[in-house]
């Protein structure tokens, strides 16, 4: 089992535990590990809608012999009808684990503080560590050992990118981050990465970032709740699109956490092209989360 009770961000676990989760996930995926969690229950709290997060967690629990319970915005009023602390206390006694997909990261931390059961971050505005597990599993499958990998993040310094920065530092991946000046990664995240390992190189030049990259990763420029910033952000991110011209001089693998806005941060030709490993990356959400759940719950 992992030493941590909760998984609120990728650096809640150690580098050795990260390797163990990824190895467990790979073994579960290949069929070498047939661990089951019969009658285990995962409560899933959703403020934000989701395709991959809901389906991967629900399917994963079923495949492990357990059960996942979906609680959406209309099923439970987080912090409105009942304090977050009370919700956490009750659900932590009903279920074996709680997965939450929320807006505010502080709400996640409050739930974790009051829950007896492990709390897993399925996404907040600050972090998306389960996505990072899938990302690292995919890189290991397609590129190789982490200390030989050069990766580039091109786009917005958002929650997915911030967890990826921390995950790369823990894994020993050489990462370069390219963002427009006003949309950089949080300084606190870069400082945390420096404490965990090698911090990323930071630039505002996307061509510089991908020059020697084995993997190029992007995400949407306009995240959920940022629709009012659309015009402003499309102007700021000019030159950051992953298209065939931009990638003409590299054979780097292309990653995207989905959903993608084709024609904005990435073109359809690239998303569907030979360099794309996006669909394996999406599938690996299932396997990575199964590895995490087993490591958290298997006694």
PDB file of N, CA and C in Angstrom, residues 10 14-16 18-19 22 132 136 139-140 143-151 163-176 192-201 214:
ATOM      1  N   UNK A  10       0.012  14.757  -7.629  1.00  0.00           N
ATOM      2  CA  UNK A  10       0.944  13.688  -7.974  1.00  0.00           C
ATOM      3  C   UNK A  10       2.054  13.548  -6.939  1.00  0.00           C
ATOM      4  N   UNK A  14       5.649   9.339  -3.291  1.00  0.00           N
ATOM      5  CA  UNK A  14       7.075   9.492  -3.546  1.00  0.00           C
ATOM      6  C   UNK A  14       7.410   9.013  -4.956  1.00  0.00           C
ATOM      7  N   UNK A  15       8.642   9.289  -5.384  1.00  0.00           N
ATOM      8  CA  UNK A  15       9.074   8.835  -6.706  1.00  0.00           C
ATOM      9  C   UNK A  15       9.041   7.316  -6.799  1.00  0.00           C
ATOM     10  N   UNK A  16       9.439   6.639  -5.729  1.00  0.00           N
ATOM     11  CA  UNK A  16       9.413   5.169  -5.757  1.00  0.00           C
ATOM     12  C   UNK A  16       7.981   4.645  -5.777  1.00  0.00           C
ATOM     13  N   UNK A  18       5.447   6.282  -7.102  1.00  0.00           N
ATOM     14  CA  UNK A  18       4.992   6.561  -8.466  1.00  0.00           C
ATOM     15  C   UNK A  18       5.388   5.424  -9.392  1.00  0.00           C
ATOM     16  N   UNK A  19       6.628   4.979  -9.304  1.00  0.00           N
ATOM     17  CA  UNK A  19       7.082   3.866 -10.129  1.00  0.00           C
ATOM     18  C   UNK A  19       6.269   2.610  -9.828  1.00  0.00           C
ATOM     19  N   UNK A  22       2.794   2.872 -11.461  1.00  0.00           N
ATOM     20  CA  UNK A  22       2.884   2.692 -12.914  1.00  0.00           C
ATOM     21  C   UNK A  22       3.170   1.234 -13.278  1.00  0.00           C
ATOM     22  N   UNK A 132      -1.867  12.687 -15.084  1.00  0.00           N
ATOM     23  CA  UNK A 132      -0.411  12.556 -15.131  1.00  0.00           C
ATOM     24  C   UNK A 132       0.015  11.099 -15.023  1.00  0.00           C
ATOM     25  N   UNK A 136       2.334   9.430 -17.927  1.00  0.00           N
ATOM     26  CA  UNK A 136       3.620   8.782 -17.691  1.00  0.00           C
ATOM     27  C   UNK A 136       3.596   7.317 -18.130  1.00  0.00           C
ATOM     28  N   UNK A 139       3.987   7.428 -21.902  1.00  0.00           N
ATOM     29  CA  UNK A 139       5.359   7.741 -22.306  1.00  0.00           C
ATOM     30  C   UNK A 139       6.261   6.528 -22.119  1.00  0.00           C
ATOM     31  N   UNK A 140       6.100   5.839 -21.000  1.00  0.00           N
ATOM     32  CA  UNK A 140       6.920   4.642 -20.760  1.00  0.00           C
ATOM     33  C   UNK A 140       6.662   3.592 -21.841  1.00  0.00           C
ATOM     34  N   UNK A 143       7.896   5.531 -25.534  1.00  0.00           N
ATOM     35  CA  UNK A 143       9.204   6.177 -25.705  1.00  0.00           C
ATOM     36  C   UNK A 143      10.307   5.422 -24.989  1.00  0.00           C
ATOM     37  N   UNK A 144      10.084   5.013 -23.755  1.00  0.00           N
ATOM     38  CA  UNK A 144      11.108   4.256 -23.054  1.00  0.00           C
ATOM     39  C   UNK A 144      11.356   4.764 -21.650  1.00  0.00           C
ATOM     40  N   UNK A 145      12.526   4.454 -21.128  1.00  0.00           N
ATOM     41  CA  UNK A 145      12.873   4.810 -19.759  1.00  0.00           C
ATOM     42  C   UNK A 145      12.874   6.327 -19.595  1.00  0.00           C
ATOM     43  N   UNK A 146      12.351   6.780 -18.481  1.00  0.00           N
ATOM     44  CA  UNK A 146      12.111   8.204 -18.280  1.00  0.00           C
ATOM     45  C   UNK A 146      13.389   9.041 -18.345  1.00  0.00           C
ATOM     46  N   UNK A 147      14.507   8.509 -17.842  1.00  0.00           N
ATOM     47  CA  UNK A 147      15.725   9.324 -17.817  1.00  0.00           C
ATOM     48  C   UNK A 147      16.328   9.533 -19.201  1.00  0.00           C
ATOM     49  N   UNK A 148      15.735   8.903 -20.219  1.00  0.00           N
ATOM     50  CA  UNK A 148      16.183   9.090 -21.594  1.00  0.00           C
ATOM     51  C   UNK A 148      15.178   9.886 -22.426  1.00  0.00           C
ATOM     52  N   UNK A 149      14.129  10.387 -21.776  1.00  0.00           N
ATOM     53  CA  UNK A 149      13.030  11.050 -22.489  1.00  0.00           C
ATOM     54  C   UNK A 149      13.164  12.573 -22.374  1.00  0.00           C
ATOM     55  N   UNK A 150      12.964  13.239 -23.499  1.00  0.00           N
ATOM     56  CA  UNK A 150      12.814  14.690 -23.508  1.00  0.00           C
ATOM     57  C   UNK A 150      11.382  15.005 -23.929  1.00  0.00           C
ATOM     58  N   UNK A 151      10.694  15.775 -23.110  1.00  0.00           N
ATOM     59  CA  UNK A 151       9.292  16.103 -23.362  1.00  0.00           C
ATOM     60  C   UNK A 151       9.121  17.610 -23.464  1.00  0.00           C
ATOM     61  N   UNK A 163       0.319  19.488 -13.063  1.00  0.00           N
ATOM     62  CA  UNK A 163       0.563  18.145 -12.538  1.00  0.00           C
ATOM     63  C   UNK A 163       1.608  17.418 -13.382  1.00  0.00           C
ATOM     64  N   UNK A 164       1.597  17.656 -14.699  1.00  0.00           N
ATOM     65  CA  UNK A 164       2.584  17.023 -15.574  1.00  0.00           C
ATOM     66  C   UNK A 164       3.997  17.515 -15.240  1.00  0.00           C
ATOM     67  N   UNK A 165       4.143  18.794 -14.952  1.00  0.00           N
ATOM     68  CA  UNK A 165       5.444  19.351 -14.547  1.00  0.00           C
ATOM     69  C   UNK A 165       5.978  18.611 -13.320  1.00  0.00           C
ATOM     70  N   UNK A 166       5.130  18.429 -12.321  1.00  0.00           N
ATOM     71  CA  UNK A 166       5.547  17.746 -11.099  1.00  0.00           C
ATOM     72  C   UNK A 166       5.862  16.280 -11.376  1.00  0.00           C
ATOM     73  N   UNK A 167       5.025  15.630 -12.178  1.00  0.00           N
ATOM     74  CA  UNK A 167       5.246  14.226 -12.499  1.00  0.00           C
ATOM     75  C   UNK A 167       6.551  14.002 -13.252  1.00  0.00           C
ATOM     76  N   UNK A 168       6.868  14.886 -14.186  1.00  0.00           N
ATOM     77  CA  UNK A 168       8.121  14.761 -14.934  1.00  0.00           C
ATOM     78  C   UNK A 168       9.323  14.939 -14.019  1.00  0.00           C
ATOM     79  N   UNK A 169       9.243  15.888 -13.091  1.00  0.00           N
ATOM     80  CA  UNK A 169      10.340  16.091 -12.143  1.00  0.00           C
ATOM     81  C   UNK A 169      10.553  14.848 -11.289  1.00  0.00           C
ATOM     82  N   UNK A 170       9.467  14.230 -10.840  1.00  0.00           N
ATOM     83  CA  UNK A 170       9.570  13.023 -10.029  1.00  0.00           C
ATOM     84  C   UNK A 170      10.129  11.852 -10.816  1.00  0.00           C
ATOM     85  N   UNK A 171       9.729  11.747 -12.084  1.00  0.00           N
ATOM     86  CA  UNK A 171      10.132  10.607 -12.908  1.00  0.00           C
ATOM     87  C   UNK A 171      11.521  10.770 -13.518  1.00  0.00           C
ATOM     88  N   UNK A 172      12.036  12.002 -13.539  1.00  0.00           N
ATOM     89  CA  UNK A 172      13.338  12.241 -14.150  1.00  0.00           C
ATOM     90  C   UNK A 172      13.279  12.539 -15.629  1.00  0.00           C
ATOM     91  N   UNK A 173      12.122  12.974 -16.108  1.00  0.00           N
ATOM     92  CA  UNK A 173      11.969  13.342 -17.512  1.00  0.00           C
ATOM     93  C   UNK A 173      12.470  14.766 -17.723  1.00  0.00           C
ATOM     94  N   UNK A 174      13.237  14.970 -18.779  1.00  0.00           N
ATOM     95  CA  UNK A 174      13.744  16.294 -19.153  1.00  0.00           C
ATOM     96  C   UNK A 174      12.618  17.041 -19.867  1.00  0.00           C
ATOM     97  N   UNK A 175      12.047  18.040 -19.203  1.00  0.00           N
ATOM     98  CA  UNK A 175      10.863  18.729 -19.705  1.00  0.00           C
ATOM     99  C   UNK A 175      11.164  20.188 -20.019  1.00  0.00           C
ATOM    100  N   UNK A 176      10.640  20.643 -21.163  1.00  0.00           N
ATOM    101  CA  UNK A 176      10.648  22.064 -21.502  1.00  0.00           C
ATOM    102  C   UNK A 176       9.207  22.527 -21.632  1.00  0.00           C
ATOM    103  N   UNK A 192       8.081  23.676  -6.557  1.00  0.00           N
ATOM    104  CA  UNK A 192       7.865  22.306  -6.081  1.00  0.00           C
ATOM    105  C   UNK A 192       8.590  21.304  -6.959  1.00  0.00           C
ATOM    106  N   UNK A 193       8.574  21.521  -8.265  1.00  0.00           N
ATOM    107  CA  UNK A 193       9.284  20.631  -9.181  1.00  0.00           C
ATOM    108  C   UNK A 193      10.781  20.621  -8.886  1.00  0.00           C
ATOM    109  N   UNK A 194      11.321  21.786  -8.558  1.00  0.00           N
ATOM    110  CA  UNK A 194      12.751  21.879  -8.236  1.00  0.00           C
ATOM    111  C   UNK A 194      13.086  21.078  -6.981  1.00  0.00           C
ATOM    112  N   UNK A 195      12.153  21.012  -6.039  1.00  0.00           N
ATOM    113  CA  UNK A 195      12.374  20.229  -4.823  1.00  0.00           C
ATOM    114  C   UNK A 195      12.264  18.729  -5.088  1.00  0.00           C
ATOM    115  N   UNK A 196      11.463  18.360  -6.089  1.00  0.00           N
ATOM    116  CA  UNK A 196      11.231  16.953  -6.394  1.00  0.00           C
ATOM    117  C   UNK A 196      12.311  16.355  -7.292  1.00  0.00           C
ATOM    118  N   UNK A 197      12.939  17.186  -8.098  1.00  0.00           N
ATOM    119  CA  UNK A 197      13.926  16.706  -9.070  1.00  0.00           C
ATOM    120  C   UNK A 197      14.411  17.870  -9.906  1.00  0.00           C
ATOM    121  N   UNK A 198      14.550  17.625 -11.199  1.00  0.00           N
ATOM    122  CA  UNK A 198      14.994  18.679 -12.110  1.00  0.00           C
ATOM    123  C   UNK A 198      13.781  19.497 -12.562  1.00  0.00           C
ATOM    124  N   UNK A 199      13.769  20.802 -12.317  1.00  0.00           N
ATOM    125  CA  UNK A 199      12.627  21.611 -12.764  1.00  0.00           C
ATOM    126  C   UNK A 199      12.640  21.748 -14.279  1.00  0.00           C
ATOM    127  N   UNK A 200      11.504  22.079 -14.878  1.00  0.00           N
ATOM    128  CA  UNK A 200      11.476  22.216 -16.337  1.00  0.00           C
ATOM    129  C   UNK A 200      12.217  23.454 -16.805  1.00  0.00           C
ATOM    130  N   UNK A 201      12.705  23.389 -18.027  1.00  0.00           N
ATOM    131  CA  UNK A 201      13.168  24.608 -18.688  1.00  0.00           C
ATOM    132  C   UNK A 201      11.914  25.370 -19.112  1.00  0.00           C
ATOM    133  N   UNK A 214      11.071  14.163 -27.614  1.00  0.00           N
ATOM    134  CA  UNK A 214      10.540  12.847 -27.980  1.00  0.00           C
ATOM    135  C   UNK A 214       9.021  12.832 -27.889  1.00  0.00           C
TER     136      UNK A 214
END
